[in-house]
JSON list of C-alpha atoms and ligand atoms in Angstrom, two decimals:
[
{"chain": "A", "resi": 103, "resn": "MET", "atom": "CA", "xyz": [92.93, -24.40, 17.49]},
{"chain": "A", "resi": 104, "resn": "LEU", "atom": "CA", "xyz": [92.63, -21.26, 19.54]},
{"chain": "A", "resi": 105, "resn": "GLN", "atom": "CA", "xyz": [89.65, -19.25, 18.51]},
{"chain": "A", "resi": 106, "resn": "HIS", "atom": "CA", "xyz": [88.31, -17.96, 21.82]},
{"chain": "A", "resi": 107, "resn": "ILE", "atom": "CA", "xyz": [90.18, -16.74, 24.91]},
{"chain": "A", "resi": 108, "resn": "ALA", "atom": "CA", "xyz": [88.37, -15.71, 28.11]},
{"chain": "A", "resi": 109, "resn": "ILE", "atom": "CA", "xyz": [90.14, -13.61, 30.73]},
{"chain": "A", "resi": 110, "resn": "ILE", "atom": "CA", "xyz": [89.37, -12.85, 34.37]},
{"chain": "A", "resi": 111, "resn": "MET", "atom": "CA", "xyz": [91.03, -9.44, 34.58]},
{"chain": "A", "resi": 112, "resn": "ASP", "atom": "CA", "xyz": [91.96, -9.48, 38.26]},
{"chain": "A", "resi": 113, "resn": "GLY", "atom": "CA", "xyz": [94.47, -7.61, 40.39]},
{"chain": "A", "resi": 114, "resn": "ASN", "atom": "CA", "xyz": [93.92, -3.93, 39.55]},
{"chain": "A", "resi": 115, "resn": "GLY", "atom": "CA", "xyz": [93.62, -3.01, 43.23]},
{"chain": "A", "resi": 116, "resn": "ARG", "atom": "CA", "xyz": [96.69, -4.95, 44.36]},
{"chain": "A", "resi": 117, "resn": "TRP", "atom": "CA", "xyz": [98.72, -3.57, 41.45]},
{"chain": "A", "resi": 118, "resn": "ALA", "atom": "CA", "xyz": [97.88, -0.02, 42.52]},
{"chain": "A", "resi": 119, "resn": "GLN", "atom": "CA", "xyz": [98.40, -0.70, 46.22]},
{"chain": "A", "resi": 120, "resn": "ALA", "atom": "CA", "xyz": [101.87, -2.09, 45.56]},
{"chain": "A", "resi": 121, "resn": "ARG", "atom": "CA", "xyz": [102.74, 1.23, 43.91]},
{"chain": "A", "resi": 122, "resn": "GLY", "atom": "CA", "xyz": [101.21, 3.47, 46.53]},
{"chain": "A", "resi": 123, "resn": "MET", "atom": "CA", "xyz": [98.39, 4.39, 44.17]},
{"chain": "A", "resi": 124, "resn": "SER", "atom": "CA", "xyz": [94.62, 4.37, 44.68]},
{"chain": "A", "resi": 125, "resn": "ARG", "atom": "CA", "xyz": [92.44, 1.44, 43.58]},
{"chain": "A", "resi": 126, "resn": "SER", "atom": "CA", "xyz": [90.86, 3.82, 41.05]},
{"chain": "A", "resi": 127, "resn": "GLN", "atom": "CA", "xyz": [94.24, 4.37, 39.43]},
{"chain": "A", "resi": 128, "resn": "GLY", "atom": "CA", "xyz": [94.59, 0.60, 39.27]},
{"chain": "A", "resi": 129, "resn": "HIS", "atom": "CA", "xyz": [91.26, 0.33, 37.45]},
{"chain": "A", "resi": 130, "resn": "GLU", "atom": "CA", "xyz": [92.32, 3.05, 35.02]},
{"chain": "A", "resi": 131, "resn": "ALA", "atom": "CA", "xyz": [95.58, 1.27, 34.27]},
{"chain": "A", "resi": 132, "resn": "GLY", "atom": "CA", "xyz": [93.69, -2.01, 33.89]},
{"chain": "A", "resi": 133, "resn": "THR", "atom": "CA", "xyz": [91.23, -0.47, 31.47]},
{"chain": "A", "resi": 134, "resn": "ARG", "atom": "CA", "xyz": [94.07, 0.75, 29.25]},
{"chain": "A", "resi": 135, "resn": "GLN", "atom": "CA", "xyz": [95.36, -2.81, 29.10]},
{"chain": "A", "resi": 136, "resn": "ILE", "atom": "CA", "xyz": [92.25, -4.02, 27.27]},
{"chain": "A", "resi": 137, "resn": "ALA", "atom": "CA", "xyz": [93.32, -2.43, 23.98]},
{"chain": "A", "resi": 138, "resn": "VAL", "atom": "CA", "xyz": [96.84, -3.85, 24.32]},
{"chain": "A", "resi": 139, "resn": "VAL", "atom": "CA", "xyz": [95.62, -7.40, 24.88]},
{"chain": "A", "resi": 140, "resn": "ALA", "atom": "CA", "xyz": [92.93, -7.13, 22.18]},
{"chain": "A", "resi": 141, "resn": "LYS", "atom": "CA", "xyz": [95.57, -6.14, 19.65]},
{"chain": "A", "resi": 142, "resn": "ALA", "atom": "CA", "xyz": [97.86, -8.98, 20.71]},
{"chain": "A", "resi": 143, "resn": "ALA", "atom": "CA", "xyz": [94.94, -11.41, 20.42]},
{"chain": "A", "resi": 144, "resn": "ILE", "atom": "CA", "xyz": [94.28, -10.29, 16.84]},
{"chain": "A", "resi": 145, "resn": "GLU", "atom": "CA", "xyz": [97.95, -10.80, 15.98]},
{"chain": "A", "resi": 146, "resn": "LEU", "atom": "CA", "xyz": [97.72, -14.32, 17.40]},
{"chain": "A", "resi": 147, "resn": "GLY", "atom": "CA", "xyz": [94.74, -15.09, 15.15]},
{"chain": "A", "resi": 148, "resn": "VAL", "atom": "CA", "xyz": [92.23, -15.24, 18.00]},
{"chain": "A", "resi": 149, "resn": "LYS", "atom": "CA", "xyz": [88.68, -14.47, 16.89]},
{"chain": "A", "resi": 150, "resn": "ILE", "atom": "CA", "xyz": [86.86, -13.98, 20.19]},
{"chain": "A", "resi": 151, "resn": "LEU", "atom": "CA", "xyz": [88.06, -12.40, 23.41]},
{"chain": "A", "resi": 152, "resn": "THR", "atom": "CA", "xyz": [85.73, -12.46, 26.43]},
{"chain": "A", "resi": 153, "resn": "LEU", "atom": "CA", "xyz": [86.77, -10.25, 29.33]},
{"chain": "A", "resi": 154, "resn": "TYR", "atom": "CA", "xyz": [85.29, -10.26, 32.83]},
{"chain": "A", "resi": 155, "resn": "ALA", "atom": "CA", "xyz": [84.92, -6.60, 33.75]},
{"chain": "A", "resi": 156, "resn": "PHE", "atom": "CA", "xyz": [82.25, -6.50, 36.48]},
{"chain": "A", "resi": 157, "resn": "SER", "atom": "CA", "xyz": [80.61, -9.45, 38.20]},
{"chain": "A", "resi": 158, "resn": "THR", "atom": "CA", "xyz": [77.17, -9.76, 39.77]},
{"chain": "A", "resi": 159, "resn": "GLU", "atom": "CA", "xyz": [79.11, -9.98, 43.08]},
{"chain": "A", "resi": 160, "resn": "ASN", "atom": "CA", "xyz": [81.11, -6.78, 42.54]},
{"chain": "A", "resi": 161, "resn": "TRP", "atom": "CA", "xyz": [78.12, -4.68, 43.70]},
{"chain": "A", "resi": 162, "resn": "LYS", "atom": "CA", "xyz": [79.25, -5.62, 47.23]},
{"chain": "A", "resi": 163, "resn": "ARG", "atom": "CA", "xyz": [82.18, -3.20, 46.92]},
{"chain": "A", "resi": 164, "resn": "PRO", "atom": "CA", "xyz": [81.99, 0.31, 48.42]},
{"chain": "A", "resi": 165, "resn": "SER", "atom": "CA", "xyz": [79.64, 2.45, 46.34]},
{"chain": "A", "resi": 166, "resn": "ALA", "atom": "CA", "xyz": [82.43, 4.92, 45.51]},
{"chain": "A", "resi": 167, "resn": "GLU", "atom": "CA", "xyz": [84.38, 2.13, 43.79]},
{"chain": "A", "resi": 168, "resn": "VAL", "atom": "CA", "xyz": [81.29, 0.79, 42.00]},
{"chain": "A", "resi": 169, "resn": "ASN", "atom": "CA", "xyz": [80.43, 4.29, 40.76]},
{"chain": "A", "resi": 170, "resn": "PHE", "atom": "CA", "xyz": [83.98, 4.87, 39.62]},
{"chain": "A", "resi": 171, "resn": "LEU", "atom": "CA", "xyz": [83.96, 1.61, 37.65]},
{"chain": "A", "resi": 172, "resn": "MET", "atom": "CA", "xyz": [80.63, 2.46, 36.00]},
{"chain": "A", "resi": 173, "resn": "GLY", "atom": "CA", "xyz": [81.95, 5.87, 34.94]},
{"chain": "A", "resi": 174, "resn": "LEU", "atom": "CA", "xyz": [85.13, 4.29, 33.66]},
{"chain": "A", "resi": 175, "resn": "ILE", "atom": "CA", "xyz": [83.28, 1.76, 31.51]},
{"chain": "A", "resi": 176, "resn": "SER", "atom": "CA", "xyz": [81.24, 4.47, 29.88]},
{"chain": "A", "resi": 177, "resn": "LYS", "atom": "CA", "xyz": [84.21, 6.81, 29.35]},
{"chain": "A", "resi": 178, "resn": "TYR", "atom": "CA", "xyz": [86.44, 4.04, 28.07]},
{"chain": "A", "resi": 179, "resn": "SER", "atom": "CA", "xyz": [83.97, 2.74, 25.50]},
{"chain": "A", "resi": 180, "resn": "TYR", "atom": "CA", "xyz": [83.77, 6.18, 23.86]},
{"chain": "A", "resi": 181, "resn": "GLU", "atom": "CA", "xyz": [87.51, 6.73, 24.04]},
{"chain": "A", "resi": 182, "resn": "GLN", "atom": "CA", "xyz": [88.24, 3.40, 22.40]},
{"chain": "A", "resi": 183, "resn": "LEU", "atom": "CA", "xyz": [85.80, 3.66, 19.52]},
{"chain": "A", "resi": 184, "resn": "GLY", "atom": "CA", "xyz": [88.41, 5.00, 17.06]},
{"chain": "A", "resi": 185, "resn": "GLU", "atom": "CA", "xyz": [90.89, 2.28, 17.95]},
{"chain": "A", "resi": 186, "resn": "MET", "atom": "CA", "xyz": [88.21, -0.41, 17.70]},
{"chain": "A", "resi": 187, "resn": "GLN", "atom": "CA", "xyz": [87.19, 0.76, 14.23]},
{"chain": "A", "resi": 188, "resn": "LYS", "atom": "CA", "xyz": [90.82, 0.86, 13.14]},
{"chain": "A", "resi": 189, "resn": "ASN", "atom": "CA", "xyz": [91.49, -2.68, 14.33]},
{"chain": "A", "resi": 190, "resn": "GLY", "atom": "CA", "xyz": [88.17, -4.19, 13.24]},
{"chain": "A", "resi": 191, "resn": "ILE", "atom": "CA", "xyz": [86.96, -4.94, 16.75]},
{"chain": "A", "resi": 192, "resn": "ARG", "atom": "CA", "xyz": [83.30, -5.61, 17.38]},
{"chain": "A", "resi": 193, "resn": "LEU", "atom": "CA", "xyz": [82.14, -4.82, 20.91]},
{"chain": "A", "resi": 194, "resn": "ASN", "atom": "CA", "xyz": [79.51, -6.95, 22.52]},
{"chain": "A", "resi": 195, "resn": "CYS", "atom": "CA", "xyz": [78.43, -6.74, 26.17]},
{"chain": "A", "resi": 196, "resn": "MET", "atom": "CA", "xyz": [77.12, -9.73, 28.07]},
{"chain": "A", "resi": 197, "resn": "GLY", "atom": "CA", "xyz": [75.41, -9.83, 31.44]},
{"chain": "A", "resi": 198, "resn": "ARG", "atom": "CA", "xyz": [72.38, -8.29, 33.14]},
{"chain": "A", "resi": 199, "resn": "ILE", "atom": "CA", "xyz": [72.91, -5.09, 31.17]},
{"chain": "A", "resi": 200, "resn": "GLU", "atom": "CA", "xyz": [69.41, -3.81, 31.94]},
{"chain": "A", "resi": 201, "resn": "GLN", "atom": "CA", "xyz": [70.42, -3.40, 35.62]},
{"chain": "A", "resi": 202, "resn": "LEU", "atom": "CA", "xyz": [73.33, -1.08, 34.80]},
{"chain": "A", "resi": 203, "resn": "PRO", "atom": "CA", "xyz": [73.04, 2.71, 35.17]},
{"chain": "A", "resi": 204, "resn": "ALA", "atom": "CA", "xyz": [71.43, 4.35, 32.11]},
{"chain": "A", "resi": 205, "resn": "LEU", "atom": "CA", "xyz": [74.66, 6.15, 31.22]},
{"chain": "A", "resi": 206, "resn": "VAL", "atom": "CA", "xyz": [76.57, 2.88, 30.94]},
{"chain": "A", "resi": 207, "resn": "ARG", "atom": "CA", "xyz": [73.80, 1.14, 29.02]},
{"chain": "A", "resi": 208, "resn": "LYS", "atom": "CA", "xyz": [73.60, 3.98, 26.54]},
{"chain": "A", "resi": 209, "resn": "SER", "atom": "CA", "xyz": [77.31, 4.22, 25.89]},
{"chain": "A", "resi": 210, "resn": "VAL", "atom": "CA", "xyz": [77.87, 0.51, 25.45]},
{"chain": "A", "resi": 211, "resn": "HIS", "atom": "CA", "xyz": [74.84, 0.19, 23.14]},
{"chain": "A", "resi": 212, "resn": "LYS", "atom": "CA", "xyz": [76.18, 3.02, 21.02]},
{"chain": "A", "resi": 213, "resn": "ILE", "atom": "CA", "xyz": [79.57, 1.39, 20.68]},
{"chain": "A", "resi": 214, "resn": "GLU", "atom": "CA", "xyz": [78.00, -2.01, 19.99]},
{"chain": "A", "resi": 215, "resn": "GLU", "atom": "CA", "xyz": [75.99, -0.49, 17.16]},
{"chain": "A", "resi": 216, "resn": "ALA", "atom": "CA", "xyz": [78.91, 1.48, 15.77]},
{"chain": "A", "resi": 217, "resn": "THR", "atom": "CA", "xyz": [81.18, -1.59, 15.67]},
{"chain": "A", "resi": 218, "resn": "ALA", "atom": "CA", "xyz": [78.56, -4.14, 14.61]},
{"chain": "A", "resi": 219, "resn": "ASN", "atom": "CA", "xyz": [80.08, -4.70, 11.17]},
{"chain": "A", "resi": 220, "resn": "ASN", "atom": "CA", "xyz": [83.66, -5.23, 12.35]},
{"chain": "A", "resi": 221, "resn": "SER", "atom": "CA", "xyz": [84.94, -8.76, 12.02]},
{"chain": "A", "resi": 222, "resn": "GLN", "atom": "CA", "xyz": [88.60, -9.06, 13.05]},
{"chain": "A", "resi": 223, "resn": "LEU", "atom": "CA", "xyz": [87.81, -9.74, 16.71]},
{"chain": "A", "resi": 224, "resn": "ILE", "atom": "CA", "xyz": [84.66, -10.07, 18.76]},
{"chain": "A", "resi": 225, "resn": "LEU", "atom": "CA", "xyz": [85.32, -8.40, 22.10]},
{"chain": "A", "resi": 226, "resn": "ASN", "atom": "CA", "xyz": [82.77, -9.62, 24.64]},
{"chain": "A", "resi": 227, "resn": "ILE", "atom": "CA", "xyz": [82.81, -7.58, 27.82]},
{"chain": "A", "resi": 228, "resn": "ALA", "atom": "CA", "xyz": [81.11, -9.34, 30.73]},
{"chain": "A", "resi": 229, "resn": "LEU", "atom": "CA", "xyz": [79.35, -6.58, 32.67]},
{"chain": "A", "resi": 230, "resn": "ASN", "atom": "CA", "xyz": [77.14, -7.29, 35.66]},
{"chain": "A", "resi": 231, "resn": "TYR", "atom": "CA", "xyz": [77.82, -10.84, 34.61]},
{"chain": "A", "resi": 232, "resn": "GLY", "atom": "CA", "xyz": [77.39, -13.98, 36.72]},
{"chain": "A", "resi": 233, "resn": "GLY", "atom": "CA", "xyz": [77.61, -17.53, 35.42]},
{"chain": "A", "resi": 234, "resn": "ARG", "atom": "CA", "xyz": [74.71, -18.71, 37.57]},
{"chain": "A", "resi": 235, "resn": "ALA", "atom": "CA", "xyz": [72.66, -15.66, 36.58]},
{"chain": "A", "resi": 236, "resn": "GLU", "atom": "CA", "xyz": [73.32, -16.47, 32.91]},
{"chain": "A", "resi": 237, "resn": "ILE", "atom": "CA", "xyz": [72.11, -20.05, 33.32]},
{"chain": "A", "resi": 238, "resn": "CYS", "atom": "CA", "xyz": [68.97, -18.89, 35.17]},
{"chain": "A", "resi": 239, "resn": "ASP", "atom": "CA", "xyz": [68.33, -16.22, 32.52]},
{"chain": "A", "resi": 240, "resn": "ALA", "atom": "CA", "xyz": [68.69, -18.87, 29.81]},
{"chain": "A", "resi": 241, "resn": "VAL", "atom": "CA", "xyz": [66.21, -21.17, 31.55]},
{"chain": "A", "resi": 242, "resn": "ASN", "atom": "CA", "xyz": [63.72, -18.29, 31.91]},
{"chain": "A", "resi": 243, "resn": "ALA", "atom": "CA", "xyz": [64.20, -17.41, 28.23]},
{"chain": "A", "resi": 244, "resn": "ILE", "atom": "CA", "xyz": [63.36, -21.01, 27.32]},
{"chain": "A", "resi": 245, "resn": "LEU", "atom": "CA", "xyz": [60.23, -20.92, 29.48]},
{"chain": "A", "resi": 246, "resn": "GLN", "atom": "CA", "xyz": [59.10, -17.77, 27.69]},
{"chain": "A", "resi": 247, "resn": "ASP", "atom": "CA", "xyz": [59.94, -18.94, 24.17]},
{"chain": "A", "resi": 248, "resn": "PRO", "atom": "CA", "xyz": [56.78, -20.07, 22.35]},
{"chain": "A", "resi": 249, "resn": "ASP", "atom": "CA", "xyz": [59.00, -21.97, 19.89]},
{"chain": "A", "resi": 250, "resn": "ARG", "atom": "CA", "xyz": [61.01, -23.72, 22.59]},
{"chain": "A", "resi": 251, "resn": "PRO", "atom": "CA", "xyz": [62.26, -27.21, 21.82]},
{"chain": "A", "resi": 252, "resn": "GLU", "atom": "CA", "xyz": [60.53, -30.17, 23.46]},
{"chain": "A", "resi": 253, "resn": "GLN", "atom": "CA", "xyz": [63.79, -31.37, 24.91]},
{"chain": "A", "resi": 254, "resn": "ILE", "atom": "CA", "xyz": [66.71, -29.29, 26.05]},
{"chain": "A", "resi": 255, "resn": "THR", "atom": "CA", "xyz": [70.03, -30.51, 24.78]},
{"chain": "A", "resi": 256, "resn": "GLU", "atom": "CA", "xyz": [73.53, -29.19, 25.30]},
{"chain": "A", "resi": 257, "resn": "THR", "atom": "CA", "xyz": [73.38, -27.89, 21.74]},
{"chain": "A", "resi": 258, "resn": "ASN", "atom": "CA", "xyz": [70.04, -26.09, 21.74]},
{"chain": "A", "resi": 259, "resn": "PHE", "atom": "CA", "xyz": [70.61, -24.68, 25.24]},
{"chain": "A", "resi": 260, "resn": "ARG", "atom": "CA", "xyz": [73.43, -22.50, 23.84]},
{"chain": "A", "resi": 261, "resn": "LYS", "atom": "CA", "xyz": [70.95, -20.56, 21.79]},
{"chain": "A", "resi": 262, "resn": "TYR", "atom": "CA", "xyz": [69.55, -19.08, 25.02]},
{"chain": "A", "resi": 263, "resn": "LEU", "atom": "CA", "xyz": [72.81, -17.90, 26.54]},
{"chain": "A", "resi": 264, "resn": "TYR", "atom": "CA", "xyz": [73.69, -14.17, 26.52]},
{"chain": "A", "resi": 265, "resn": "VAL", "atom": "CA", "xyz": [75.70, -14.58, 23.31]},
{"chain": "A", "resi": 266, "resn": "PRO", "atom": "CA", "xyz": [73.78, -17.22, 21.36]},
{"chain": "A", "resi": 267, "resn": "ASN", "atom": "CA", "xyz": [75.88, -20.09, 20.05]},
{"chain": "A", "resi": 268, "resn": "LEU", "atom": "CA", "xyz": [79.17, -18.63, 21.27]},
{"chain": "A", "resi": 269, "resn": "PRO", "atom": "CA", "xyz": [81.86, -21.29, 20.88]},
{"chain": "A", "resi": 270, "resn": "ASP", "atom": "CA", "xyz": [83.43, -22.26, 24.22]},
{"chain": "A", "resi": 271, "resn": "PRO", "atom": "CA", "xyz": [86.72, -20.60, 25.15]},
{"chain": "A", "resi": 272, "resn": "GLU", "atom": "CA", "xyz": [89.55, -23.04, 24.57]},
{"chain": "A", "resi": 273, "resn": "LEU", "atom": "CA", "xyz": [91.61, -21.08, 27.08]},
{"chain": "A", "resi": 274, "resn": "LEU", "atom": "CA", "xyz": [90.71, -19.29, 30.33]},
{"chain": "A", "resi": 275, "resn": "ILE", "atom": "CA", "xyz": [93.32, -16.91, 31.71]},
{"chain": "A", "resi": 276, "resn": "ARG", "atom": "CA", "xyz": [93.11, -15.47, 35.21]},
{"chain": "A", "resi": 277, "resn": "THR", "atom": "CA", "xyz": [95.55, -12.74, 36.19]},
{"chain": "A", "resi": 278, "resn": "GLY", "atom": "CA", "xyz": [96.43, -11.86, 39.78]},
{"chain": "A", "resi": 279, "resn": "GLY", "atom": "CA", "xyz": [97.19, -15.39, 40.94]},
{"chain": "A", "resi": 280, "resn": "GLU", "atom": "CA", "xyz": [93.85, -16.50, 42.47]},
{"chain": "A", "resi": 281, "resn": "LEU", "atom": "CA", "xyz": [92.86, -20.10, 41.74]},
{"chain": "A", "resi": 282, "resn": "ARG", "atom": "CA", "xyz": [89.12, -19.72, 41.26]},
{"chain": "A", "resi": 283, "resn": "ILE", "atom": "CA", "xyz": [86.50, -19.05, 38.61]},
{"chain": "A", "resi": 284, "resn": "SER", "atom": "CA", "xyz": [84.53, -16.42, 40.59]},
{"chain": "A", "resi": 285, "resn": "ASN", "atom": "CA", "xyz": [81.23, -17.20, 38.83]},
{"chain": "A", "resi": 286, "resn": "PHE", "atom": "CA", "xyz": [82.56, -16.61, 35.30]},
{"chain": "A", "resi": 287, "resn": "LEU", "atom": "CA", "xyz": [81.14, -18.53, 32.28]},
{"chain": "A", "resi": 288, "resn": "LEU", "atom": "CA", "xyz": [80.08, -21.59, 34.25]},
{"chain": "A", "resi": 289, "resn": "TRP", "atom": "CA", "xyz": [78.50, -23.28, 31.25]},
{"chain": "A", "resi": 290, "resn": "GLN", "atom": "CA", "xyz": [81.15, -22.38, 28.68]},
{"chain": "A", "resi": 291, "resn": "LEU", "atom": "CA", "xyz": [84.28, -23.21, 30.70]},
{"chain": "A", "resi": 292, "resn": "SER", "atom": "CA", "xyz": [83.41, -26.86, 31.11]},
{"chain": "A", "resi": 293, "resn": "TYR", "atom": "CA", "xyz": [86.49, -28.08, 29.17]},
{"chain": "A", "resi": 294, "resn": "SER", "atom": "CA", "xyz": [88.59, -24.93, 28.87]},
{"chain": "A", "resi": 295, "resn": "GLU", "atom": "CA", "xyz": [92.28, -25.06, 29.65]},
{"chain": "A", "resi": 296, "resn": "ILE", "atom": "CA", "xyz": [93.08, -22.86, 32.66]},
{"chain": "A", "resi": 297, "resn": "TYR", "atom": "CA", "xyz": [96.13, -20.60, 32.85]},
{"chain": "A", "resi": 298, "resn": "VAL", "atom": "CA", "xyz": [96.75, -18.51, 35.94]},
{"chain": "A", "resi": 299, "resn": "SER", "atom": "CA", "xyz": [99.24, -15.67, 35.76]},
{"chain": "A", "resi": 300, "resn": "GLU", "atom": "CA", "xyz": [100.87, -14.18, 38.84]},
{"chain": "A", "resi": 301, "resn": "LYS", "atom": "CA", "xyz": [100.96, -10.85, 37.03]},
{"chain": "A", "resi": 302, "resn": "TYR", "atom": "CA", "xyz": [98.30, -8.32, 37.94]},
{"chain": "A", "resi": 303, "resn": "TRP", "atom": "CA", "xyz": [96.00, -7.30, 35.10]},
{"chain": "A", "resi": 304, "resn": "PRO", "atom": "CA", "xyz": [97.58, -3.85, 34.50]},
{"chain": "A", "resi": 305, "resn": "GLU", "atom": "CA", "xyz": [100.92, -5.57, 33.84]},
{"chain": "A", "resi": 306, "resn": "PHE", "atom": "CA", "xyz": [99.53, -8.36, 31.65]},
{"chain": "A", "resi": 307, "resn": "GLY", "atom": "CA", "xyz": [100.41, -7.46, 28.07]},
{"chain": "A", "resi": 308, "resn": "ASP", "atom": "CA", "xyz": [101.47, -8.79, 24.70]},
{"chain": "A", "resi": 309, "resn": "ALA", "atom": "CA", "xyz": [104.35, -10.95, 25.99]},
{"chain": "A", "resi": 310, "resn": "GLU", "atom": "CA", "xyz": [102.22, -12.45, 28.77]},
{"chain": "A", "resi": 311, "resn": "LEU", "atom": "CA", "xyz": [99.40, -13.32, 26.36]},
{"chain": "A", "resi": 312, "resn": "ARG", "atom": "CA", "xyz": [101.87, -14.97, 24.01]},
{"chain": "A", "resi": 313, "resn": "GLN", "atom": "CA", "xyz": [103.32, -16.97, 26.89]},
{"chain": "A", "resi": 314, "resn": "ALA", "atom": "CA", "xyz": [99.85, -18.18, 27.89]},
{"chain": "A", "resi": 315, "resn": "VAL", "atom": "CA", "xyz": [99.11, -19.21, 24.30]},
{"chain": "A", "resi": 316, "resn": "THR", "atom": "CA", "xyz": [102.43, -21.03, 23.99]},
{"chain": "A", "resi": 317, "resn": "GLU", "atom": "CA", "xyz": [101.68, -22.99, 27.14]},
{"chain": "A", "resi": 318, "resn": "PHE", "atom": "CA", "xyz": [98.15, -23.73, 25.89]},
{"chain": "A", "resi": 319, "resn": "GLN", "atom": "CA", "xyz": [99.59, -25.18, 22.69]},
{"chain": "A", "resi": 320, "resn": "GLN", "atom": "CA", "xyz": [101.60, -27.67, 24.73]},
{"chain": "A", "resi": 321, "resn": "ARG", "atom": "CA", "xyz": [98.60, -28.96, 26.66]},
{"chain": "A", "resi": 322, "resn": "ASN", "atom": "CA", "xyz": [97.19, -32.37, 25.89]},
{"chain": "A", "resi": 323, "resn": "ARG", "atom": "CA", "xyz": [93.41, -31.98, 25.71]},
{"chain": "A", "resi": 324, "resn": "ARG", "atom": "CA", "xyz": [91.82, -35.37, 26.29]},
{"chain": "A", "resi": 325, "resn": "TYR", "atom": "CA", "xyz": [88.14, -34.52, 26.90]},
{"chain": "A", "resi": 326, "resn": "GLY", "atom": "CA", "xyz": [87.79, -37.59, 29.07]},
{"chain": "A", "resi": 327, "resn": "GLY", "atom": "CA", "xyz": [89.29, -39.88, 26.43]},
{"chain": "A", "resi": 328, "resn": "LEU", "atom": "CA", "xyz": [92.77, -41.30, 26.27]},
{"chain": "B", "resi": 528, "resn": "LIG", "atom": "C1", "xyz": [89.70, -6.64, 39.00]},
{"chain": "B", "resi": 528, "resn": "LIG", "atom": "O1", "xyz": [90.58, -6.08, 39.92]},
{"chain": "B", "resi": 528, "resn": "LIG", "atom": "C2", "xyz": [88.69, -5.63, 38.50]},
{"chain": "B", "resi": 528, "resn": "LIG", "atom": "C3", "xyz": [87.34, -5.84, 38.99]},
{"chain": "B", "resi": 528, "resn": "LIG", "atom": "C4", "xyz": [86.90, -6.85, 39.68]},
{"chain": "B", "resi": 528, "resn": "LIG", "atom": "C5", "xyz": [86.38, -4.80, 38.68]},
{"chain": "B", "resi": 528, "resn": "LIG", "atom": "P1", "xyz": [90.23, -6.02, 41.45]},
{"chain": "B", "resi": 528, "resn": "LIG", "atom": "O2", "xyz": [89.58, -4.71, 41.76]},
{"chain": "B", "resi": 528, "resn": "LIG", "atom": "O3", "xyz": [89.48, -7.20, 41.91]},
{"chain": "B", "resi": 528, "resn": "LIG", "atom": "O4", "xyz": [91.70, -6.03, 42.07]},
{"chain": "B", "resi": 528, "resn": "LIG", "atom": "P2", "xyz": [92.18, -6.81, 43.36]},
{"chain": "B", "resi": 528, "resn": "LIG", "atom": "O5", "xyz": [91.83, -8.24, 43.17]},
{"chain": "B", "resi": 528, "resn": "LIG", "atom": "O6", "xyz": [91.47, -6.18, 44.51]},
{"chain": "B", "resi": 528, "resn": "LIG", "atom": "O7", "xyz": [93.65, -6.59, 43.38]},
{"chain": "B", "resi": 529, "resn": "LIG", "atom": "C1", "xyz": [86.57, -11.43, 39.46]},
{"chain": "B", "resi": 529, "resn": "LIG", "atom": "O1", "xyz": [87.41, -10.70, 40.28]},
{"chain": "B", "resi": 529, "resn": "LIG", "atom": "C2", "xyz": [85.62, -10.51, 38.74]},
{"chain": "B", "resi": 529, "resn": "LIG", "atom": "C3", "xyz": [86.23, -9.65, 37.73]},
{"chain": "B", "resi": 529, "resn": "LIG", "atom": "C4", "xyz": [87.48, -9.68, 37.35]},
{"chain": "B", "resi": 529, "resn": "LIG", "atom": "C5", "xyz": [85.33, -8.73, 37.12]},
{"chain": "B", "resi": 529, "resn": "LIG", "atom": "P1", "xyz": [87.06, -10.47, 41.83]},
{"chain": "B", "resi": 529, "resn": "LIG", "atom": "O2", "xyz": [88.19, -9.71, 42.41]},
{"chain": "B", "resi": 529, "resn": "LIG", "atom": "O3", "xyz": [85.71, -9.87, 41.96]},
{"chain": "B", "resi": 529, "resn": "LIG", "atom": "O4", "xyz": [87.02, -11.97, 42.35]},
{"chain": "B", "resi": 529, "resn": "LIG", "atom": "P2", "xyz": [87.17, -12.56, 43.81]},
{"chain": "B", "resi": 529, "resn": "LIG", "atom": "O5", "xyz": [86.39, -11.67, 44.73]},
{"chain": "B", "resi": 529, "resn": "LIG", "atom": "O6", "xyz": [88.63, -12.54, 44.14]},
{"chain": "B", "resi": 529, "resn": "LIG", "atom": "O7", "xyz": [86.64, -13.94, 43.71]},
{"chain": "B", "resi": 530, "resn": "LIG", "atom": "MG1", "xyz": [90.02, -9.04, 42.61]}
]
């Protein structure tokens, strides 16, 4: 079964550079790709798509690039609202959202509210997201919960993650060829199948997603058994 796909959308900068374009143009092209891949995911029967858009480490980039990305996120969420309503996509942001600029927080909250009743696809956008930060935030949420369980189990711990009780992604895709997780979904990826594409994110579309899913379906998932 393939219910949840997570994607590390990497390679915008290299895609642009290879074409003599600016990194910003690469990010714009990459942002447009989100709608394409979301639509393909719906056609494939996927229910949850979690996309890594900005990591807790990406603040290290030059401030001009960080500011450009923040503006892009806000602009894009408004621009895509019509398309999301049409396709039944529910937007949900995950990460340390409270640390984002007010403009970004406001726009994503608006779109989250506007799409809250859509049910074709849950589109989780990981923004100012770090896997270690999420685990620490979950532990702090437990410490502050007056109704916390006496014992933490793998099952009740999930309730404290950014998206409570999110099923694990069966498939993790990373575009841009790097063989690392870069602090994405450290808890949830524990048994996910990994697929790395050499294509840069702005060139990863319908056909590439289908190819990843086809390969996933041929994997033998043993979970430590035989
Ligand atoms: C991914 O593309 C987008 C973000 C991390 C925001 P990059 O900007 O990392 O592109 P490359 O890896 O430099 O090509
Ligand atoms: C991972 O890409 C983060 C996102 C796609 C948002 P990076 O480009 O930041 O990852 P590294 O630096 O190659 O590990
Ligand atoms: Mg990168």
